[in-house]
Coordinates of C-alpha atoms and ligand atoms in Angstrom, one line a residue:
M1 CA 18.1 -9.5 -29.2
T2 CA 16.1 -9.8 -26.0
A3 CA 17.6 -9.1 -22.6
M4 CA 17.5 -12.8 -21.7
A5 CA 19.6 -13.7 -24.7
R6 CA 22.5 -11.5 -23.5
A7 CA 25.9 -13.1 -22.9
P8 CA 26.8 -13.4 -19.2
E9 CA 29.8 -11.0 -19.7
Q10 CA 27.3 -8.3 -20.8
Q11 CA 25.5 -8.6 -17.5
G12 CA 25.3 -5.7 -15.2
G13 CA 23.2 -2.6 -15.7
D14 CA 19.5 -3.0 -15.0
I15 CA 18.6 -6.2 -13.2
R16 CA 15.1 -6.1 -14.6
E17 CA 16.5 -6.6 -18.1
R18 CA 18.7 -9.4 -16.9
L19 CA 15.6 -11.1 -15.6
G20 CA 13.8 -10.6 -18.9
V21 CA 11.4 -7.9 -17.5
E22 CA 10.8 -4.7 -19.3
P23 CA 12.0 -1.7 -17.2
V24 CA 9.0 0.6 -16.3
I25 CA 9.0 4.1 -15.0
N26 CA 7.1 3.9 -11.7
L27 CA 4.9 7.0 -11.2
T28 CA 2.5 5.2 -8.9
G29 CA 4.6 6.0 -5.9
T30 CA 4.0 3.0 -3.7
L31 CA 1.5 0.7 -5.5
T32 CA 2.3 -2.9 -4.6
T33 CA 1.5 -4.0 -8.1
L34 CA 4.8 -2.4 -9.0
G35 CA 6.5 -3.9 -6.0
G36 CA 5.9 -1.0 -3.6
I37 CA 8.1 2.0 -3.2
N38 CA 11.7 1.9 -4.5
A39 CA 13.5 1.1 -1.2
R40 CA 15.9 3.6 0.3
P41 CA 19.6 2.8 -0.4
E42 CA 20.3 2.2 3.3
A43 CA 17.4 -0.3 3.5
I44 CA 18.8 -2.1 0.5
V45 CA 22.2 -2.3 2.1
A46 CA 20.7 -3.5 5.4
A47 CA 18.7 -6.3 3.6
A48 CA 21.7 -7.4 1.6
E49 CA 24.0 -7.3 4.7
I50 CA 21.8 -9.5 6.9
L51 CA 21.1 -12.0 4.2
G52 CA 24.6 -13.4 4.6
F53 CA 24.2 -14.1 8.4
G54 CA 22.4 -16.4 10.6
V55 CA 20.3 -14.6 13.2
D56 CA 17.9 -15.7 15.9
M57 CA 14.6 -14.5 14.5
V58 CA 12.9 -14.2 17.9
E59 CA 15.7 -12.0 19.1
L60 CA 15.7 -10.0 15.9
Q61 CA 12.0 -9.4 16.4
A62 CA 12.6 -8.3 20.0
A63 CA 15.1 -5.8 18.7
A64 CA 12.4 -4.7 16.2
S65 CA 10.0 -4.4 19.0
R66 CA 12.3 -1.9 20.8
A67 CA 12.9 0.1 17.7
I68 CA 9.1 0.2 16.8
A69 CA 8.2 1.1 20.4
A70 CA 10.7 4.0 20.3
A71 CA 9.4 5.3 17.0
T72 CA 5.7 4.9 17.5
G73 CA 5.2 5.3 21.3
A74 CA 3.7 1.8 21.4
E75 CA 4.5 -0.7 24.2
A76 CA 5.8 -3.3 21.6
G77 CA 5.9 -4.2 17.9
F78 CA 7.2 -6.6 15.3
V79 CA 7.7 -6.7 11.6
S80 CA 5.3 -8.8 9.6
A81 CA 5.5 -10.0 6.0
C82 CA 3.3 -7.1 4.9
S83 CA 0.4 -5.1 6.2
A84 CA -2.2 -7.6 5.1
A85 CA -0.3 -10.3 7.1
G86 CA -0.2 -7.8 10.1
I87 CA -4.0 -7.4 9.9
C88 CA -4.5 -11.1 9.9
M89 CA -2.1 -11.7 12.8
A90 CA -3.6 -8.9 14.9
I91 CA -7.1 -10.2 14.4
A92 CA -6.0 -13.8 15.1
G93 CA -4.2 -12.6 18.2
A94 CA -7.3 -10.8 19.5
M95 CA -9.2 -14.1 19.2
T96 CA -6.5 -16.5 20.6
G97 CA -4.5 -14.5 23.1
D98 CA -1.2 -16.2 23.8
Q99 CA -2.3 -19.8 24.3
P100 CA -0.4 -22.1 21.9
A101 CA -3.1 -24.7 21.7
V102 CA -5.6 -22.2 20.6
I103 CA -3.2 -20.5 18.2
G104 CA -2.5 -23.9 16.6
R105 CA -6.1 -24.7 15.8
L106 CA -7.1 -21.5 13.9
P107 CA -8.9 -21.0 11.6
D108 CA -11.1 -23.2 13.7
T109 CA -12.6 -20.7 16.1
Q110 CA -14.9 -22.9 18.0
G111 CA -15.4 -21.6 21.5
L112 CA -13.6 -18.3 20.8
K113 CA -15.0 -14.8 20.2
N114 CA -14.8 -14.7 16.5
E115 CA -16.5 -11.5 15.2
V116 CA -14.8 -8.4 13.9
V117 CA -16.8 -5.3 13.6
I118 CA -16.0 -3.0 10.7
Q119 CA -17.8 0.0 9.1
T120 CA -19.3 -0.9 5.7
G121 CA -17.5 2.1 4.2
H122 CA -14.2 0.6 5.3
L123 CA -14.7 -2.7 3.4
V124 CA -12.1 -1.6 0.8
D125 CA -10.3 -3.6 -1.8
Y126 CA -6.6 -2.8 -1.9
G127 CA -5.7 -5.6 -4.2
H128 CA -8.0 -8.0 -2.5
P129 CA -10.9 -7.3 -0.1
V130 CA -9.8 -6.4 3.4
E131 CA -12.7 -8.6 4.6
Q132 CA -10.7 -11.6 3.4
D133 CA -8.0 -10.8 5.9
I134 CA -10.7 -11.2 8.6
R135 CA -12.1 -14.4 7.1
L136 CA -8.6 -15.9 6.6
T137 CA -8.3 -16.1 10.4
G138 CA -11.6 -17.9 10.8
A139 CA -13.3 -14.8 12.1
R140 CA -16.2 -13.2 10.4
A141 CA -16.9 -9.5 9.6
V142 CA -19.9 -7.9 11.2
T143 CA -20.5 -4.8 9.1
V144 CA -21.8 -1.6 10.6
G145 CA -24.0 1.0 8.9
A146 CA -24.4 1.8 5.2
V147 CA -21.5 2.8 2.9
N148 CA -22.1 6.5 3.5
Q149 CA -23.8 6.6 6.9
V150 CA -22.9 5.1 10.2
S151 CA -24.1 6.0 13.6
A152 CA -22.6 5.5 17.0
G153 CA -25.7 3.5 18.0
Q154 CA -25.2 1.2 15.1
L155 CA -21.6 0.4 16.2
A156 CA -22.7 -0.1 19.8
A157 CA -25.4 -2.5 18.6
A158 CA -23.0 -4.5 16.4
I159 CA -20.8 -5.3 19.4
G160 CA -21.9 -8.4 21.2
P161 CA -20.6 -11.3 23.3
D162 CA -18.7 -12.8 20.3
T163 CA -16.9 -9.6 19.3
A164 CA -13.2 -10.2 19.3
A165 CA -12.0 -7.0 17.8
A166 CA -12.9 -3.9 15.7
L167 CA -11.1 -3.0 12.5
Y168 CA -10.7 0.6 11.5
V169 CA -9.3 1.4 8.0
V170 CA -7.6 4.7 7.1
S171 CA -7.3 4.9 3.3
H172 CA -8.2 6.9 0.3
H173 CA -10.2 3.9 -0.8
C174 CA -12.6 4.3 2.2
A175 CA -16.0 5.9 1.6
P176 CA -15.4 9.6 2.0
D177 CA -18.5 10.6 3.9
G178 CA -20.5 9.5 6.9
Q179 CA -17.9 7.4 8.7
L180 CA -17.5 7.5 12.4
P181 CA -14.6 9.7 13.6
F182 CA -11.8 7.6 15.1
A183 CA -12.3 9.0 18.6
D184 CA -15.9 8.0 18.7
F185 CA -15.1 4.6 17.2
V186 CA -12.5 3.9 20.0
R187 CA -14.7 5.2 22.8
I188 CA -17.6 2.9 21.8
C189 CA -15.3 -0.1 21.4
H190 CA -13.4 0.4 24.6
A191 CA -16.5 0.9 26.6
R192 CA -17.2 -2.8 25.7
D193 CA -13.5 -3.9 26.1
V194 CA -13.2 -4.5 22.3
P195 CA -9.6 -3.9 21.0
V196 CA -9.3 -1.5 18.1
I197 CA -7.0 -2.6 15.2
V198 CA -6.2 0.1 12.7
D199 CA -5.1 -0.5 9.2
L200 CA -2.7 2.4 8.4
A201 CA -0.9 0.6 5.6
A202 CA -0.2 3.8 3.5
E203 CA -0.4 6.4 6.3
Y204 CA 2.6 8.4 7.4
D205 CA 1.2 9.0 10.9
I206 CA 2.9 6.2 12.9
H207 CA 2.0 7.4 16.4
G208 CA -1.1 9.6 16.3
Y209 CA -3.6 6.7 16.2
L210 CA -1.9 4.9 19.1
A211 CA -2.0 8.1 21.1
A212 CA -5.7 8.4 20.3
G213 CA -6.4 5.0 21.7
A214 CA -5.7 2.4 19.0
D215 CA -4.7 -0.9 20.5
I216 CA -2.8 -2.1 17.4
T217 CA -1.7 -0.2 14.3
I218 CA -0.4 -1.6 11.1
H219 CA 1.8 0.1 8.6
S220 CA 3.4 -1.0 5.4
A221 CA 7.2 -1.0 5.2
H222 CA 7.2 -0.9 1.4
K223 CA 5.0 2.2 1.1
F224 CA 5.9 5.6 2.6
L225 CA 8.7 4.1 4.8
G226 CA 11.0 3.0 2.0
G227 CA 11.9 -0.5 3.3
A228 CA 11.7 -3.9 1.6
T229 CA 8.3 -5.8 1.5
A230 CA 7.1 -6.0 5.1
G231 CA 4.6 -4.6 7.6
I232 CA 5.0 -2.9 10.9
V233 CA 2.7 -3.9 13.7
A234 CA 2.7 -1.7 16.9
G235 CA 0.6 -1.5 20.0
R236 CA -0.2 -2.9 23.4
K237 CA 2.2 -5.5 24.5
A238 CA -0.2 -8.3 25.3
L239 CA -2.0 -7.9 21.9
V240 CA 1.2 -7.5 20.0
R241 CA 2.6 -10.7 21.6
A242 CA -0.6 -12.6 20.8
A243 CA -0.3 -11.4 17.2
F244 CA 3.4 -12.2 17.0
L245 CA 2.8 -15.7 18.3
Q246 CA 0.6 -16.5 15.3
S247 CA 4.0 -17.0 13.5
Q248 CA 3.7 -20.5 15.0
G249 CA 0.1 -20.7 13.7
I250 CA -1.8 -19.4 10.7
A251 CA 0.9 -16.8 10.0
R252 CA 3.6 -19.3 9.2
P253 CA 2.8 -19.0 5.5
M254 CA 3.1 -15.2 6.0
K255 CA 6.7 -15.4 7.2
V256 CA 8.8 -12.3 7.0
G257 CA 12.4 -12.8 6.2
K258 CA 15.4 -11.4 8.1
E259 CA 16.0 -9.1 5.2
G260 CA 12.5 -7.6 5.4
I261 CA 13.1 -6.9 9.1
A262 CA 16.5 -5.4 8.7
A263 CA 15.3 -3.2 5.8
A264 CA 12.2 -2.0 7.7
L265 CA 14.3 -1.0 10.8
A266 CA 16.9 0.8 8.6
A267 CA 14.0 2.7 6.8
L268 CA 12.2 3.4 10.1
S269 CA 15.2 5.1 11.7
L270 CA 15.8 7.3 8.6
Y271 CA 12.1 8.1 8.4
M272 CA 12.2 9.2 12.1
A273 CA 15.2 11.5 11.4
E274 CA 13.7 13.2 8.4
D275 CA 12.0 16.5 8.5
R276 CA 8.6 15.9 6.8
K277 CA 8.3 19.5 5.7
T278 CA 11.7 19.5 4.0
V279 CA 10.9 16.2 2.2
Q280 CA 7.5 17.5 1.1
A281 CA 9.0 20.8 -0.1
G282 CA 11.5 18.9 -2.2
L283 CA 8.9 16.7 -3.8
R284 CA 6.7 19.7 -4.5
A285 CA 9.6 21.5 -6.2
T286 CA 10.1 18.5 -8.5
L287 CA 6.4 18.3 -9.2
L288 CA 6.3 22.0 -10.2
R289 CA 9.2 21.4 -12.6
L290 CA 7.3 18.6 -14.1
R291 CA 4.2 20.7 -14.3
D292 CA 6.2 23.4 -16.1
Q293 CA 7.4 20.8 -18.6
L294 CA 3.8 20.0 -19.5
A295 CA 2.7 23.6 -20.0
G296 CA 1.0 24.2 -23.3
M297 CA -0.3 20.6 -23.8
R298 CA -3.7 21.2 -25.4
G299 CA -6.7 20.1 -23.2
I300 CA -4.5 18.9 -20.4
V301 CA -4.5 20.7 -17.0
A302 CA -1.7 19.7 -14.5
E303 CA -2.3 20.6 -10.9
I304 CA -0.8 19.9 -7.6
D305 CA -3.0 17.3 -5.9
P306 CA -2.7 17.1 -2.1
D307 CA -2.9 13.6 -0.6
P308 CA -6.5 12.7 0.0
T309 CA -6.0 11.4 3.5
G310 CA -3.8 14.3 4.5
N311 CA -0.4 12.6 4.3
P312 CA 2.4 15.1 4.1
F313 CA 3.2 15.0 0.3
D314 CA 1.6 16.0 -2.9
R315 CA 1.1 14.5 -6.3
L316 CA 0.4 15.9 -9.8
R317 CA -3.1 15.4 -11.2
L318 CA -3.5 15.5 -15.0
S319 CA -7.0 16.2 -16.1
V320 CA -7.8 15.6 -19.7
G321 CA -10.5 18.0 -21.1
P322 CA -12.6 17.8 -24.3
E323 CA -10.1 20.0 -26.2
A324 CA -7.5 17.3 -26.0
G325 CA -9.4 15.1 -28.5
F326 CA -9.0 12.0 -26.4
Q327 CA -9.8 10.7 -23.0
A328 CA -7.6 10.3 -19.9
V329 CA -7.8 6.5 -20.4
D330 CA -6.4 6.8 -23.9
M331 CA -3.4 8.7 -22.6
V332 CA -2.9 6.2 -19.7
R333 CA -2.9 3.3 -22.2
A334 CA -0.4 5.1 -24.4
L335 CA 1.8 5.7 -21.4
E336 CA 1.6 2.0 -20.5
N337 CA 2.4 0.9 -24.0
G338 CA 5.1 3.4 -24.5
T339 CA 8.9 2.9 -24.6
P340 CA 9.8 2.9 -21.8
P341 CA 6.4 2.0 -20.3
V342 CA 5.1 4.5 -17.7
R343 CA 2.7 3.5 -14.9
V344 CA 0.6 6.2 -13.2
R345 CA -2.2 6.1 -10.6
T346 CA -5.6 5.6 -12.1
H347 CA -8.0 5.4 -9.2
Q348 CA -10.2 8.2 -10.6
I349 CA -9.8 7.5 -14.3
E350 CA -13.5 7.4 -14.7
H351 CA -13.6 11.1 -13.9
G352 CA -11.2 12.0 -16.7
S353 CA -7.9 12.4 -14.8
F354 CA -4.9 10.4 -13.6
V355 CA -2.3 11.1 -11.0
I356 CA 1.5 11.1 -11.0
D357 CA 3.3 10.2 -7.8
I358 CA 7.0 10.8 -7.9
R359 CA 8.0 9.1 -4.6
S360 CA 9.5 6.2 -6.6
M361 CA 10.9 8.2 -9.5
R362 CA 14.5 7.6 -10.0
D363 CA 17.3 10.1 -10.4
G364 CA 17.5 11.2 -14.0
E365 CA 13.9 10.1 -14.9
L366 CA 12.4 13.6 -14.7
P367 CA 13.2 14.8 -18.2
I368 CA 12.2 11.4 -19.7
V369 CA 8.9 11.6 -17.9
G370 CA 8.0 14.9 -19.5
D371 CA 8.9 13.5 -22.9
C372 CA 6.9 10.3 -22.3
L373 CA 3.8 12.3 -21.3
R374 CA 4.0 14.5 -24.4
A375 CA 4.6 11.4 -26.6
A376 CA 1.7 9.6 -25.0
A377 CA -0.6 12.5 -25.6
A378 CA 0.4 12.6 -29.3
R379 CA -0.2 8.8 -29.6
A380 CA -3.5 9.1 -27.8
A381 CA -4.6 11.8 -30.2
N382 CA -3.7 9.8 -33.3
G383 CA -4.5 6.3 -32.1
P384 CA -7.8 4.4 -31.7
R385 CA -10.0 5.4 -28.7
T386 CA -10.7 3.1 -25.8
T387 CA -13.1 3.2 -22.9
V388 CA -12.3 2.7 -19.2
Q389 CA -14.2 -0.6 -19.3
E390 CA -12.3 -1.9 -22.4
W391 CA -8.9 -0.9 -20.8
K392 CA -9.8 -2.7 -17.6
A393 CA -10.9 -5.7 -19.5
E394 CA -7.6 -5.7 -21.4
R395 CA -5.7 -5.8 -18.2
G396 CA -8.0 -8.5 -16.8
S397 CA -7.5 -10.7 -19.8
A398 CA -3.7 -10.2 -19.6
L399 CA -3.9 -11.6 -16.1
A400 CA -6.1 -14.5 -17.1
R401 CA -3.5 -15.5 -19.7
W402 CA -0.7 -15.4 -17.2
P403 CA 2.1 -16.6 -17.5
D404 CA 1.7 -16.0 -21.2
S405 CA 0.9 -12.3 -20.8
G406 CA 4.3 -10.9 -20.2
M407 CA 6.2 -8.5 -22.4
E408 CA 7.6 -11.3 -24.7
E409 CA 4.0 -12.2 -25.5
Q410 CA 2.9 -8.7 -26.2
R411 CA 5.7 -7.9 -28.6
Ligands
PLP501 C1 -1.6 -1.3 0.6 C2 -2.7 -1.5 1.6 C3 -2.8 -2.7 2.4 C4 -1.8 -3.8 2.1 O1 -0.5 -3.5 2.4 P1 0.6 -4.5 2.2 O2 1.7 -4.1 3.1 O3 1.0 -4.5 0.8 O4 0.1 -5.9 2.6 C5 -3.7 -2.8 3.3 N1 -4.6 -1.8 3.6 C6 -4.5 -0.6 2.9 C7 -5.5 0.4 3.2 C8 -3.6 -0.4 1.9 O5 -3.5 0.7 1.2

């Protein structure tokens, strides 16, 4: 009997089953393909609480501005639908300022400065290309340098009379080498009065970039913060206001709900009160217990993996060596097809390893995770081999069959 076929009196338990969705164990941490981080209980309560009330959204966003300013050191802020929305709104605001007539005619940018400079190595795809956030507003990206090499002179030369803003991305997806240090980037942009917008969607540092000269920073509320799906935009008041006013323009289809704002603010205040070192030590202790559970698996080395952009937490990297008799991708596939399915981070799967991020692991899942990993290794050893390309193609074709690619279809 499927979950959907349950009698109403049997409802309760896991909402995913009631909705006909197979419960997964989320070891990706914050990946938005799994809905982002599991929200903090207090954020869930705040979202649920405000959903039952009417609230003046402009006033609510003014309250958000005060809370964000206090947390980040910015002059002002607001909550957006997500980071991607925040990036679009910041870029649009840099082009339009606060004039309603101009805001109302984007993405028509006639007569406006409409270029956004960005280092080529920052043109990441985090689920879609960040360049599309630029183009959505009507602006166009002016890329600077090569993927692995950018000079200060190249940035200066890319700035011209039509430059509206510069976008700087901090992410493990960015090219690792040869990028301009943030301080140099800001200095060159500010010398030409170009505002610097910083995409910090997944970064814990919510004030350092502003202190170092960023004009607007953007964080995700559903990644490290532990809120509901939303983004946090913080920065200089005039730019933040211009970005916020896009709500009556191109950002109307990117509307954040009152529940997203309430949850983001609840999460932000808890985040501010936390001691990062204590949180990190707690996560690390759990990772070490998991590593111990995996001891003795043939060909598999589990190691603590510090965050690549220096965020204050670690993950566990599992490298699959030749003695295992299968590849990392075989084990990932076995994990995904297991009962329950387990999702892990696979950004470096081509290099024979995958990563476990326990920031969204639920209470009680730790022993199950150890069992799932052992079972997946056994199934990978005995099952048919796959390649990374085949596995990716499998995922792609599942998406292409949507909505006929859900769990019901696969059974
Ligand atoms: C996740 C991510 C985004 C998008 O964040 P959302 O809040 O989900 O829109 C943008 N940029 C980077 C670098 C990201 O990692």
